[in-house]
C-alpha cells in the first residue's frame, strides 16, 4: 500500500512540474518592431477608418440628393457580394495583389469626390469600398510576417482582428461627428 501511495505522489508531482515548467512556447510573445506596428496595428487601423468612416453619412447623402435608398442598399449588397470574389482573387494571386486593387479603389474614390452629385460615382464608390477590402490580405501578410512560429502567427492574427474591430467601431462615431459638423 505504501508503494502505491509513493507512486501516486510521484505522478502528482510530475503533473505539477509539467504545469509550471511545461511547454514555454505558449508564453512566446510578438516582438515589438516596425513590422509588428505596421502590419498588425497601422494597416488594420487605416483599413477600418477608410472603409467605415463615411458609412453613417452615405444613406443621408442619397436622401439629400433625392436618390432612392434602394440604390444605396443595392450598392452595399453588390459590394459585399463581390467581396467574396475579391478575397478569392487575393488568396489565389497572392497577398500583394491588394496593392493594385487598392489603387483601383483609390481611383474610384477620387471619381466619387469629383462627381459627388452623380449617383453612378457614389454607387461605384460604395461597391468598391466593400468589395476591394484589403483585410484578407492584411491578415495574410501578418501571418507571413510572423509565421515562423505558430504562436506568434496566431497572436499577430488576433492583434490584426482586434485593431480592425476597434478601428471600425471608432470610425462609425467619427464619421457621424464629421457628418454632423460638416453637413
mmCIF file of C-alpha atoms in Angstrom:
data_model
loop_
_atom_site.group_PDB
_atom_site.id
_atom_site.type_symbol
_atom_site.label_atom_id
_atom_site.label_comp_id
_atom_site.label_asym_id
_atom_site.label_seq_id
_atom_site.Cartn_x
_atom_site.Cartn_y
_atom_site.Cartn_z
ATOM 1 C CA UNK A 1 0.000 0.000 0.000
ATOM 2 C CA UNK A 2 2.876 2.352 0.712
ATOM 3 C CA UNK A 3 4.347 1.700 -2.750
ATOM 4 C CA UNK A 4 1.059 2.760 -4.334
ATOM 5 C CA UNK A 5 0.996 5.970 -2.327
ATOM 6 C CA UNK A 6 4.571 6.813 -3.346
ATOM 7 C CA UNK A 7 3.751 6.081 -6.995
ATOM 8 C CA UNK A 8 0.674 8.323 -6.835
ATOM 9 C CA UNK A 9 2.682 11.088 -5.174
ATOM 10 C CA UNK A 10 5.351 10.909 -7.879
ATOM 11 C CA UNK A 11 2.685 11.114 -10.608
ATOM 12 C CA UNK A 12 1.065 14.119 -8.923
ATOM 13 C CA UNK A 13 4.445 15.835 -8.508
ATOM 14 C CA UNK A 14 5.275 15.166 -12.155
ATOM 15 C CA UNK A 15 1.943 16.704 -13.244
ATOM 16 C CA UNK A 16 2.556 19.820 -11.148
ATOM 17 C CA UNK A 17 6.066 20.170 -12.600
ATOM 18 C CA UNK A 18 4.667 19.906 -16.144
ATOM 19 C CA UNK A 19 2.191 22.693 -15.453
ATOM 20 C CA UNK A 20 4.883 25.109 -14.259
ATOM 21 C CA UNK A 21 7.833 24.052 -16.423
ATOM 22 C CA UNK A 22 5.975 22.630 -19.391
ATOM 23 C CA UNK A 23 5.915 23.930 -22.883
ATOM 24 C CA UNK A 24 7.087 27.556 -22.706
ATOM 25 C CA UNK A 25 6.130 28.098 -26.354
ATOM 26 C CA UNK A 26 2.648 29.159 -25.234
ATOM 27 C CA UNK A 27 4.235 32.105 -23.420
ATOM 28 C CA UNK A 28 6.072 33.333 -26.522
ATOM 29 C CA UNK A 29 5.187 36.922 -27.406
ATOM 30 C CA UNK A 30 5.377 39.016 -30.524
ATOM 31 C CA UNK A 31 8.424 41.246 -30.761
ATOM 32 C CA UNK A 32 7.806 44.999 -30.810
ATOM 33 C CA UNK A 33 9.211 46.030 -34.168
ATOM 34 C CA UNK A 34 8.310 48.286 -37.083
ATOM 35 C CA UNK A 35 6.951 45.231 -38.888
ATOM 36 C CA UNK A 36 4.651 44.441 -35.962
ATOM 37 C CA UNK A 37 3.470 48.052 -35.638
ATOM 38 C CA UNK A 38 2.926 48.468 -39.390
ATOM 39 C CA UNK A 39 1.340 45.121 -40.206
ATOM 40 C CA UNK A 40 -0.599 44.431 -37.017
ATOM 41 C CA UNK A 41 -1.617 47.947 -35.998
ATOM 42 C CA UNK A 42 -1.326 50.638 -38.678
ATOM 43 C CA UNK A 43 -2.681 48.691 -41.681
ATOM 44 C CA UNK A 44 -5.810 47.305 -39.976
ATOM 45 C CA UNK A 45 -6.467 50.660 -38.279
ATOM 46 C CA UNK A 46 -6.291 52.577 -41.555
ATOM 47 C CA UNK A 47 -8.402 49.981 -43.344
ATOM 48 C CA UNK A 48 -11.111 50.259 -40.698
ATOM 49 C CA UNK A 49 -11.033 54.052 -40.805
ATOM 50 C CA UNK A 50 -11.071 54.366 -44.589
ATOM 51 C CA UNK A 51 -13.763 51.757 -45.192
ATOM 52 C CA UNK A 52 -16.207 52.716 -42.468
ATOM 53 C CA UNK A 53 -15.655 56.440 -41.875
ATOM 54 C CA UNK A 54 -18.334 57.504 -44.354
ATOM 55 C CA UNK A 55 -20.829 54.754 -43.532
ATOM 56 C CA UNK A 56 -23.044 56.910 -41.276
ATOM 57 C CA UNK A 57 -23.467 59.522 -43.998
ATOM 58 C CA UNK A 58 -23.928 57.665 -47.252
ATOM 59 C CA UNK A 59 -27.641 56.972 -46.850
ATOM 60 C CA UNK A 60 -28.172 60.561 -45.734
ATOM 61 C CA UNK A 61 -26.307 61.719 -48.859
ATOM 62 C CA UNK A 62 -28.557 59.558 -51.026
ATOM 63 C CA UNK A 63 -31.613 61.022 -49.321
ATOM 64 C CA UNK A 64 -30.334 64.623 -49.676
ATOM 65 C CA UNK A 65 -29.670 64.093 -53.372
ATOM 66 C CA UNK A 66 -33.150 62.645 -53.906
ATOM 67 C CA UNK A 67 -31.795 59.260 -54.972
ATOM 68 C CA UNK A 68 -33.648 56.087 -53.968
ATOM 69 C CA UNK A 69 -32.290 54.427 -50.834
ATOM 70 C CA UNK A 70 -32.698 51.084 -52.569
ATOM 71 C CA UNK A 71 -29.760 52.140 -54.764
ATOM 72 C CA UNK A 72 -27.634 52.631 -51.650
ATOM 73 C CA UNK A 73 -28.684 49.218 -50.371
ATOM 74 C CA UNK A 74 -28.011 47.630 -53.751
ATOM 75 C CA UNK A 75 -24.522 49.170 -53.832
ATOM 76 C CA UNK A 76 -23.660 47.793 -50.398
ATOM 77 C CA UNK A 77 -25.130 44.373 -51.277
ATOM 78 C CA UNK A 78 -23.184 44.281 -54.546
ATOM 79 C CA UNK A 79 -20.020 45.282 -52.697
ATOM 80 C CA UNK A 80 -20.345 42.536 -50.111
ATOM 81 C CA UNK A 81 -21.283 40.039 -52.831
ATOM 82 C CA UNK A 82 -18.161 40.919 -54.792
ATOM 83 C CA UNK A 83 -16.059 40.820 -51.625
ATOM 84 C CA UNK A 84 -16.185 37.025 -51.663
ATOM 85 C CA UNK A 85 -14.822 37.001 -55.207
ATOM 86 C CA UNK A 86 -12.163 39.605 -54.427
ATOM 87 C CA UNK A 87 -10.947 37.682 -51.381
ATOM 88 C CA UNK A 88 -10.544 34.593 -53.568
ATOM 89 C CA UNK A 89 -8.574 36.659 -56.079
ATOM 90 C CA UNK A 90 -6.287 37.851 -53.281
ATOM 91 C CA UNK A 91 -5.841 34.340 -51.894
ATOM 92 C CA UNK A 92 -5.066 32.831 -55.303
ATOM 93 C CA UNK A 93 -2.945 35.654 -56.760
ATOM 94 C CA UNK A 94 -1.084 36.439 -53.545
ATOM 95 C CA UNK A 95 -1.496 38.944 -50.795
ATOM 96 C CA UNK A 96 0.450 41.647 -52.580
ATOM 97 C CA UNK A 97 -2.253 41.904 -55.294
ATOM 98 C CA UNK A 98 -4.058 44.051 -52.724
ATOM 99 C CA UNK A 99 -1.809 46.988 -53.661
ATOM 100 C CA UNK A 100 -3.062 47.312 -57.272
ATOM 101 C CA UNK A 101 -6.612 46.612 -56.100
ATOM 102 C CA UNK A 102 -6.323 49.457 -53.604
ATOM 103 C CA UNK A 103 -5.127 51.706 -56.442
ATOM 104 C CA UNK A 104 -8.325 50.884 -58.340
ATOM 105 C CA UNK A 105 -10.242 51.663 -55.170
ATOM 106 C CA UNK A 106 -8.422 54.991 -54.842
ATOM 107 C CA UNK A 107 -9.229 55.910 -58.452
ATOM 108 C CA UNK A 108 -12.932 55.290 -57.881
ATOM 109 C CA UNK A 109 -12.849 57.242 -54.609
ATOM 110 C CA UNK A 110 -11.340 60.197 -56.482
ATOM 111 C CA UNK A 111 -14.125 59.932 -59.072
ATOM 112 C CA UNK A 112 -16.709 59.895 -56.278
ATOM 113 C CA UNK A 113 -15.135 63.000 -54.763
ATOM 114 C CA UNK A 114 -15.146 64.834 -58.089
ATOM 115 C CA UNK A 115 -18.641 63.679 -59.059
ATOM 116 C CA UNK A 116 -20.220 63.594 -55.583
ATOM 117 C CA UNK A 117 -23.551 64.753 -57.045
ATOM 118 C CA UNK A 118 -23.661 61.902 -59.582
ATOM 119 C CA UNK A 119 -25.379 58.756 -58.426
ATOM 120 C CA UNK A 120 -23.234 56.464 -60.598
ATOM 121 C CA UNK A 121 -19.995 57.701 -58.987
ATOM 122 C CA UNK A 122 -21.245 57.379 -55.424
ATOM 123 C CA UNK A 123 -22.784 53.981 -56.233
ATOM 124 C CA UNK A 124 -19.464 52.755 -57.695
ATOM 125 C CA UNK A 125 -17.587 54.046 -54.681
ATOM 126 C CA UNK A 126 -19.878 52.172 -52.299
ATOM 127 C CA UNK A 127 -19.424 48.971 -54.289
ATOM 128 C CA UNK A 128 -15.626 49.147 -54.201
ATOM 129 C CA UNK A 129 -15.368 50.279 -50.581
ATOM 130 C CA UNK A 130 -16.948 46.989 -49.545
ATOM 131 C CA UNK A 131 -15.638 44.693 -52.305
ATOM 132 C CA UNK A 132 -11.985 45.725 -52.502
ATOM 133 C CA UNK A 133 -11.270 45.351 -48.817
ATOM 134 C CA UNK A 134 -7.644 44.530 -48.039
ATOM 135 C CA UNK A 135 -8.485 42.892 -44.680
ATOM 136 C CA UNK A 136 -7.866 39.389 -46.043
ATOM 137 C CA UNK A 137 -4.511 40.458 -47.472
ATOM 138 C CA UNK A 138 -3.515 42.187 -44.228
ATOM 139 C CA UNK A 139 -4.276 39.043 -42.232
ATOM 140 C CA UNK A 140 -2.211 37.035 -44.725
ATOM 141 C CA UNK A 141 0.689 39.482 -44.536
ATOM 142 C CA UNK A 142 0.580 39.302 -40.720
ATOM 143 C CA UNK A 143 0.627 35.510 -40.886
ATOM 144 C CA UNK A 144 3.525 35.520 -43.363
ATOM 145 C CA UNK A 145 5.479 38.088 -41.339
ATOM 146 C CA UNK A 146 5.200 36.123 -38.104
ATOM 147 C CA UNK A 147 4.638 32.623 -39.499
ATOM 148 C CA UNK A 148 7.974 31.235 -38.334
ATOM 149 C CA UNK A 149 6.237 30.495 -35.034
ATOM 150 C CA UNK A 150 2.664 29.235 -34.903
ATOM 151 C CA UNK A 151 2.120 31.001 -31.583
ATOM 152 C CA UNK A 152 3.344 34.330 -32.966
ATOM 153 C CA UNK A 153 1.269 33.898 -36.136
ATOM 154 C CA UNK A 154 -1.865 33.372 -34.015
ATOM 155 C CA UNK A 155 -1.006 36.388 -31.875
ATOM 156 C CA UNK A 156 -0.424 38.535 -34.965
ATOM 157 C CA UNK A 157 -3.766 37.471 -36.467
ATOM 158 C CA UNK A 158 -5.502 38.214 -33.176
ATOM 159 C CA UNK A 159 -3.910 41.662 -32.986
ATOM 160 C CA UNK A 160 -4.947 42.455 -36.582
ATOM 161 C CA UNK A 161 -8.566 41.495 -35.825
ATOM 162 C CA UNK A 162 -8.525 43.404 -32.524
ATOM 163 C CA UNK A 163 -7.196 46.623 -34.073
ATOM 164 C CA UNK A 164 -9.549 46.352 -37.078
ATOM 165 C CA UNK A 165 -12.557 45.884 -34.790
ATOM 166 C CA UNK A 166 -11.649 48.885 -32.632
ATOM 167 C CA UNK A 167 -10.961 50.977 -35.731
ATOM 168 C CA UNK A 168 -14.320 50.142 -37.311
ATOM 169 C CA UNK A 169 -16.158 50.897 -34.075
ATOM 170 C CA UNK A 170 -14.396 54.246 -33.657
ATOM 171 C CA UNK A 171 -14.732 55.253 -37.308
ATOM 172 C CA UNK A 172 -18.542 54.988 -37.244
ATOM 173 C CA UNK A 173 -18.650 57.532 -34.434
ATOM 174 C CA UNK A 174 -16.022 59.779 -36.019
ATOM 175 C CA UNK A 175 -17.816 59.630 -39.375
ATOM 176 C CA UNK A 176 -21.106 60.614 -37.756
ATOM 177 C CA UNK A 177 -19.423 63.516 -35.946
ATOM 178 C CA UNK A 178 -17.846 64.727 -39.190
ATOM 179 C CA UNK A 179 -21.168 64.480 -41.000
ATOM 180 C CA UNK A 180 -22.977 66.386 -38.235
ATOM 181 C CA UNK A 181 -20.303 69.082 -38.140
ATOM 182 C CA UNK A 182 -19.743 69.461 -41.898
ATOM 183 C CA UNK A 183 -23.187 68.514 -43.169
#
